[in-house]
Amino acid sequence: MKILIIEDEQEIADGICTILEQAGYETGLAFDGQNGLEEMQSGVYDLVLLDVMLPKLSGFEVLRKARNDGVFVPVILLTALSETGDKITGLDCGADDYLTKPFDAGELLARIRARLRRPEESIQNGLSFADLRLEQATFKLCGARKSVKLARKEYQLLEYLIVNHGQILPRETIITKIWGYDEESKYNQLDVYISFVRKKLKFVESRAVIVTTKGIGYSLESGE
Ligand code: CA
């Protein structure tokens, strides 16, 4: 997942970059509206964080032009506290969400996760991997012959593993993704949920397996 940050204040941009990279995202930076628009049009980003007050083109202009050009990447606007009118203008211009500065890391990451989930796509097509299908509308995990309902965290965990299948996902990254930023107490829950999901994979008689890489993390493999 790659996120573009269009923000002219270097310190804020760097801060956001650090938060995102620690959470396992790739990042790109643009410091003015014109450059930001060009980066948005490149099509390589999964999400854009867009400041409103920018040199060359404002955030609103960037957004309007991008949407007119058929660029539909999710955009979260970054607005200052005083600019309440901006939120409405922003949503009218085609923003998907907005965050009021100053925001904390947890809030930023939660908003990003919500936007990257792409519910419309998952509901229509489900998410498939190997002999598995995950249905977002019902939280059901379906194997070739059997299916089982997943708890919310189990669903989120398996969804994340499926989207990134074949890659070893570091424990910290998974925890941040599923339980949020800097919640160390959630560390042990990961193992518990991994074992729940493994049991459910077994129950639906899937050949897919969650592989443990000791001291690093987990990966989902097709088991072929
Ligand atoms: Ca600014």
Tab-separated table of C-alpha atoms and ligand atoms in Angstrom:
chain	number	residue	atom	x	y	z
A	1	MET	CA	0.000	0.000	0.000
A	2	LYS	CA	1.433	3.353	-1.043
A	3	ILE	CA	0.298	6.672	0.348
A	4	LEU	CA	0.972	10.119	-1.086
A	5	ILE	CA	1.336	13.044	1.301
A	6	ILE	CA	0.790	16.484	-0.219
A	7	GLU	CA	1.846	18.918	2.490
A	8	ASP	CA	4.029	22.028	2.260
A	9	GLU	CA	5.128	22.097	5.892
A	10	GLN	CA	8.194	19.919	5.934
A	11	GLU	CA	7.956	19.078	9.629
A	12	ILE	CA	4.348	17.884	9.420
A	13	ALA	CA	5.071	15.964	6.222
A	14	ASP	CA	8.060	14.217	7.799
A	15	GLY	CA	6.048	13.388	10.929
A	16	ILE	CA	3.258	11.804	8.901
A	17	CYS	CA	5.806	9.897	6.808
A	18	THR	CA	7.369	8.400	9.916
A	19	ILE	CA	3.994	7.305	11.324
A	20	LEU	CA	2.977	5.695	8.035
A	21	GLU	CA	6.264	3.941	7.452
A	22	GLN	CA	6.238	2.523	10.980
A	23	ALA	CA	2.791	1.150	10.221
A	24	GLY	CA	4.160	-0.604	7.145
A	25	TYR	CA	2.990	1.737	4.380
A	26	GLU	CA	5.156	3.039	1.571
A	27	THR	CA	5.070	6.805	1.200
A	28	GLY	CA	5.578	9.537	-1.359
A	29	LEU	CA	5.814	13.277	-0.769
A	30	ALA	CA	4.825	16.395	-2.666
A	31	PHE	CA	5.353	19.881	-1.256
A	32	ASP	CA	3.095	21.944	-3.518
A	33	GLY	CA	-0.251	21.534	-5.248
A	34	GLN	CA	1.079	21.311	-8.790
A	35	ASN	CA	3.552	18.577	-7.977
A	36	GLY	CA	0.958	16.854	-5.813
A	37	LEU	CA	-1.533	16.759	-8.683
A	38	GLU	CA	1.070	15.230	-10.994
A	39	GLU	CA	1.894	12.587	-8.403
A	40	MET	CA	-1.798	11.808	-7.929
A	41	GLN	CA	-2.207	11.350	-11.666
A	42	SER	CA	0.666	8.853	-11.756
A	43	GLY	CA	-1.732	6.187	-10.504
A	44	VAL	CA	0.775	4.512	-8.186
A	45	TYR	CA	-0.884	5.554	-4.929
A	46	ASP	CA	-3.612	3.755	-2.984
A	47	LEU	CA	-4.521	6.805	-0.923
A	48	VAL	CA	-3.704	10.537	-0.716
A	49	LEU	CA	-3.392	12.802	2.325
A	50	LEU	CA	-3.998	16.305	1.031
A	51	ASP	CA	-3.345	19.552	2.849
A	52	VAL	CA	-5.682	22.439	1.979
A	53	MET	CA	-3.362	25.455	2.139
A	54	LEU	CA	-0.683	24.716	-0.441
A	55	PRO	CA	1.524	26.796	-2.756
A	56	LYS	CA	0.795	26.865	-6.529
A	57	LEU	CA	-2.564	25.024	-6.338
A	58	SER	CA	-4.723	24.742	-3.220
A	59	GLY	CA	-5.804	21.351	-1.962
A	60	PHE	CA	-9.299	21.999	-3.284
A	61	GLU	CA	-7.980	22.840	-6.754
A	62	VAL	CA	-5.826	19.725	-6.751
A	63	LEU	CA	-8.807	17.609	-5.776
A	64	ARG	CA	-11.173	19.170	-8.294
A	65	LYS	CA	-8.694	18.783	-11.146
A	66	ALA	CA	-7.821	15.212	-10.192
A	67	ARG	CA	-11.488	14.156	-10.007
A	68	ASN	CA	-12.202	15.910	-13.330
A	69	ASP	CA	-9.371	13.907	-14.867
A	70	GLY	CA	-10.907	10.676	-13.616
A	71	VAL	CA	-8.480	10.100	-10.738
A	72	PHE	CA	-10.563	8.376	-8.062
A	73	VAL	CA	-7.931	7.423	-5.507
A	74	PRO	CA	-9.298	7.927	-1.937
A	75	VAL	CA	-8.376	11.362	-0.561
A	76	ILE	CA	-8.295	12.418	3.084
A	77	LEU	CA	-8.088	16.194	3.496
A	78	LEU	CA	-5.954	17.677	6.236
A	79	THR	CA	-7.613	20.843	7.520
A	80	ALA	CA	-6.744	23.297	10.270
A	81	LEU	CA	-9.047	23.525	13.267
A	82	SER	CA	-10.498	26.924	12.300
A	83	GLU	CA	-11.392	25.978	8.768
A	84	THR	CA	-14.748	24.269	9.349
A	85	GLY	CA	-16.160	25.605	6.098
A	86	ASP	CA	-13.298	23.869	4.351
A	87	LYS	CA	-14.585	20.466	5.312
A	88	ILE	CA	-17.801	20.979	3.406
A	89	THR	CA	-16.007	22.487	0.426
A	90	GLY	CA	-13.584	19.576	0.513
A	91	LEU	CA	-16.267	16.925	0.555
A	92	ASP	CA	-18.019	18.772	-2.282
A	93	CYS	CA	-14.772	18.670	-4.276
A	94	GLY	CA	-14.623	14.906	-3.940
A	95	ALA	CA	-12.696	14.226	-0.738
A	96	ASP	CA	-13.550	10.951	0.986
A	97	ASP	CA	-12.797	12.101	4.494
A	98	TYR	CA	-11.025	14.833	6.413
A	99	LEU	CA	-8.824	15.091	9.454
A	100	THR	CA	-8.487	18.197	11.576
A	101	LYS	CA	-4.959	19.215	12.540
A	102	PRO	CA	-3.488	18.473	14.980
A	103	PHE	CA	-4.349	14.769	14.879
A	104	ASP	CA	-2.678	11.846	16.577
A	105	ALA	CA	-1.122	8.804	14.984
A	106	GLY	CA	-3.914	6.464	16.047
A	107	GLU	CA	-6.601	8.630	14.512
A	108	LEU	CA	-4.672	9.068	11.277
A	109	LEU	CA	-4.067	5.329	10.889
A	110	ALA	CA	-7.673	4.461	11.728
A	111	ARG	CA	-8.967	6.824	9.042
A	112	ILE	CA	-6.513	5.416	6.524
A	113	ARG	CA	-7.508	1.831	7.316
A	114	ALA	CA	-11.172	2.705	6.922
A	115	ARG	CA	-10.501	4.205	3.489
A	116	LEU	CA	-8.285	1.391	2.285
A	117	ARG	CA	-10.841	-1.275	3.122
A	118	ARG	CA	-12.805	-0.505	-0.047
A	119	PRO	CA	-16.054	-2.040	1.175
A	120	GLU	CA	-17.895	-1.744	-2.132
A	121	GLU	CA	-15.296	-3.948	-3.822
A	122	SER	CA	-15.233	-6.559	-1.060
A	123	ILE	CA	-19.001	-6.819	-0.827
A	124	GLN	CA	-19.417	-7.301	-4.550
A	125	ASN	CA	-16.574	-9.662	-5.188
A	126	GLY	CA	-15.577	-11.000	-1.821
A	127	LEU	CA	-11.922	-11.599	-1.257
A	128	SER	CA	-10.540	-14.862	-2.552
A	129	PHE	CA	-7.347	-16.774	-2.019
A	130	ALA	CA	-6.479	-20.389	-2.846
A	131	ASP	CA	-9.635	-22.386	-2.007
A	132	LEU	CA	-10.944	-19.648	0.304
A	133	ARG	CA	-13.438	-16.879	-0.015
A	134	LEU	CA	-14.031	-14.170	2.535
A	135	GLU	CA	-17.407	-12.421	2.500
A	136	GLN	CA	-17.388	-8.986	4.050
A	137	ALA	CA	-21.163	-8.577	4.157
A	138	THR	CA	-21.583	-11.667	6.339
A	139	PHE	CA	-18.086	-12.063	7.891
A	140	LYS	CA	-18.128	-15.594	6.536
A	141	LEU	CA	-15.117	-17.656	5.626
A	142	CYS	CA	-15.995	-20.147	2.919
A	143	GLY	CA	-13.973	-23.177	1.940
A	144	ALA	CA	-14.843	-25.476	-0.938
A	145	ARG	CA	-17.530	-27.314	1.036
A	146	LYS	CA	-17.871	-25.695	4.448
A	147	SER	CA	-18.163	-22.189	5.789
A	148	VAL	CA	-17.887	-20.538	9.173
A	149	LYS	CA	-18.620	-17.116	10.617
A	150	LEU	CA	-15.619	-15.116	11.818
A	151	ALA	CA	-15.390	-12.680	14.704
A	152	ARG	CA	-14.525	-9.143	13.674
A	153	LYS	CA	-10.829	-9.334	14.617
A	154	GLU	CA	-10.484	-12.751	13.019
A	155	TYR	CA	-11.978	-11.334	9.861
A	156	GLN	CA	-9.657	-8.321	9.859
A	157	LEU	CA	-6.643	-10.488	10.515
A	158	LEU	CA	-7.430	-12.965	7.766
A	159	GLU	CA	-8.325	-10.196	5.343
A	160	TYR	CA	-4.959	-8.558	5.971
A	161	LEU	CA	-3.144	-11.871	5.511
A	162	ILE	CA	-5.013	-12.582	2.272
A	163	VAL	CA	-4.360	-9.139	0.807
A	164	ASN	CA	-0.643	-9.590	1.572
A	165	HIS	CA	-0.470	-13.350	1.000
A	166	GLY	CA	2.964	-14.862	0.468
A	167	GLN	CA	4.705	-12.049	2.355
A	168	ILE	CA	6.030	-12.405	5.866
A	169	LEU	CA	4.168	-9.741	7.821
A	170	PRO	CA	6.050	-8.533	10.909
A	171	ARG	CA	4.183	-8.974	14.187
A	172	GLU	CA	4.315	-5.247	14.953
A	173	THR	CA	2.855	-4.381	11.571
A	174	ILE	CA	-0.043	-6.793	12.001
A	175	ILE	CA	-0.755	-5.492	15.503
A	176	THR	CA	-0.729	-1.891	14.317
A	177	LYS	CA	-2.995	-2.801	11.433
A	178	ILE	CA	-5.558	-4.744	13.471
A	179	TRP	CA	-5.382	-3.250	16.955
A	180	GLY	CA	-4.124	0.237	16.210
A	181	TYR	CA	-1.026	2.201	16.922
A	182	ASP	CA	1.128	1.885	20.079
A	183	GLU	CA	-1.037	-0.537	22.015
A	184	GLU	CA	1.602	-2.855	23.385
A	185	SER	CA	-0.844	-4.742	25.590
A	186	LYS	CA	-2.362	-6.167	22.452
A	187	TYR	CA	0.831	-8.063	21.681
A	188	ASN	CA	-0.282	-11.424	23.069
A	189	GLN	CA	-3.686	-11.238	21.475
A	190	LEU	CA	-2.098	-11.649	18.078
A	191	ASP	CA	-1.022	-15.222	18.867
A	192	VAL	CA	-4.455	-16.021	20.236
A	193	TYR	CA	-6.174	-14.726	17.111
A	194	ILE	CA	-3.710	-16.478	14.823
A	195	SER	CA	-4.636	-19.746	16.523
A	196	PHE	CA	-8.380	-18.976	16.200
A	197	VAL	CA	-7.978	-18.291	12.490
A	198	ARG	CA	-5.894	-21.438	12.010
A	199	LYS	CA	-8.668	-23.480	13.605
A	200	LYS	CA	-11.225	-21.954	11.284
A	201	LEU	CA	-9.071	-22.603	8.234
A	202	LYS	CA	-8.899	-26.201	9.354
A	203	PHE	CA	-12.637	-26.309	9.988
A	204	VAL	CA	-13.468	-25.247	6.431
A	205	GLU	CA	-10.888	-27.805	5.240
A	206	SER	CA	-8.815	-25.219	3.428
A	207	ARG	CA	-5.348	-26.101	2.236
A	208	ALA	CA	-4.198	-22.529	2.975
A	209	VAL	CA	-1.917	-22.250	6.002
A	210	ILE	CA	-0.611	-19.490	8.219
A	211	VAL	CA	3.133	-19.982	8.423
A	212	THR	CA	5.039	-18.732	11.470
A	213	THR	CA	8.484	-17.276	10.901
A	214	LYS	CA	9.986	-17.372	14.349
A	215	GLY	CA	10.890	-14.009	15.836
A	216	ILE	CA	9.524	-12.147	12.788
A	217	GLY	CA	5.899	-12.740	11.957
A	218	TYR	CA	3.346	-14.621	9.909
A	219	SER	CA	2.482	-15.251	6.298
A	220	LEU	CA	-0.436	-16.869	4.534
A	221	GLU	CA	0.531	-19.556	2.038
A	222	SER	CA	-1.660	-21.436	-0.394
A	223	GLY	CA	-0.426	-24.798	0.937
A	224	GLU	CA	0.128	-26.231	-2.544
B	1	CA	CA	-0.177	24.014	4.336
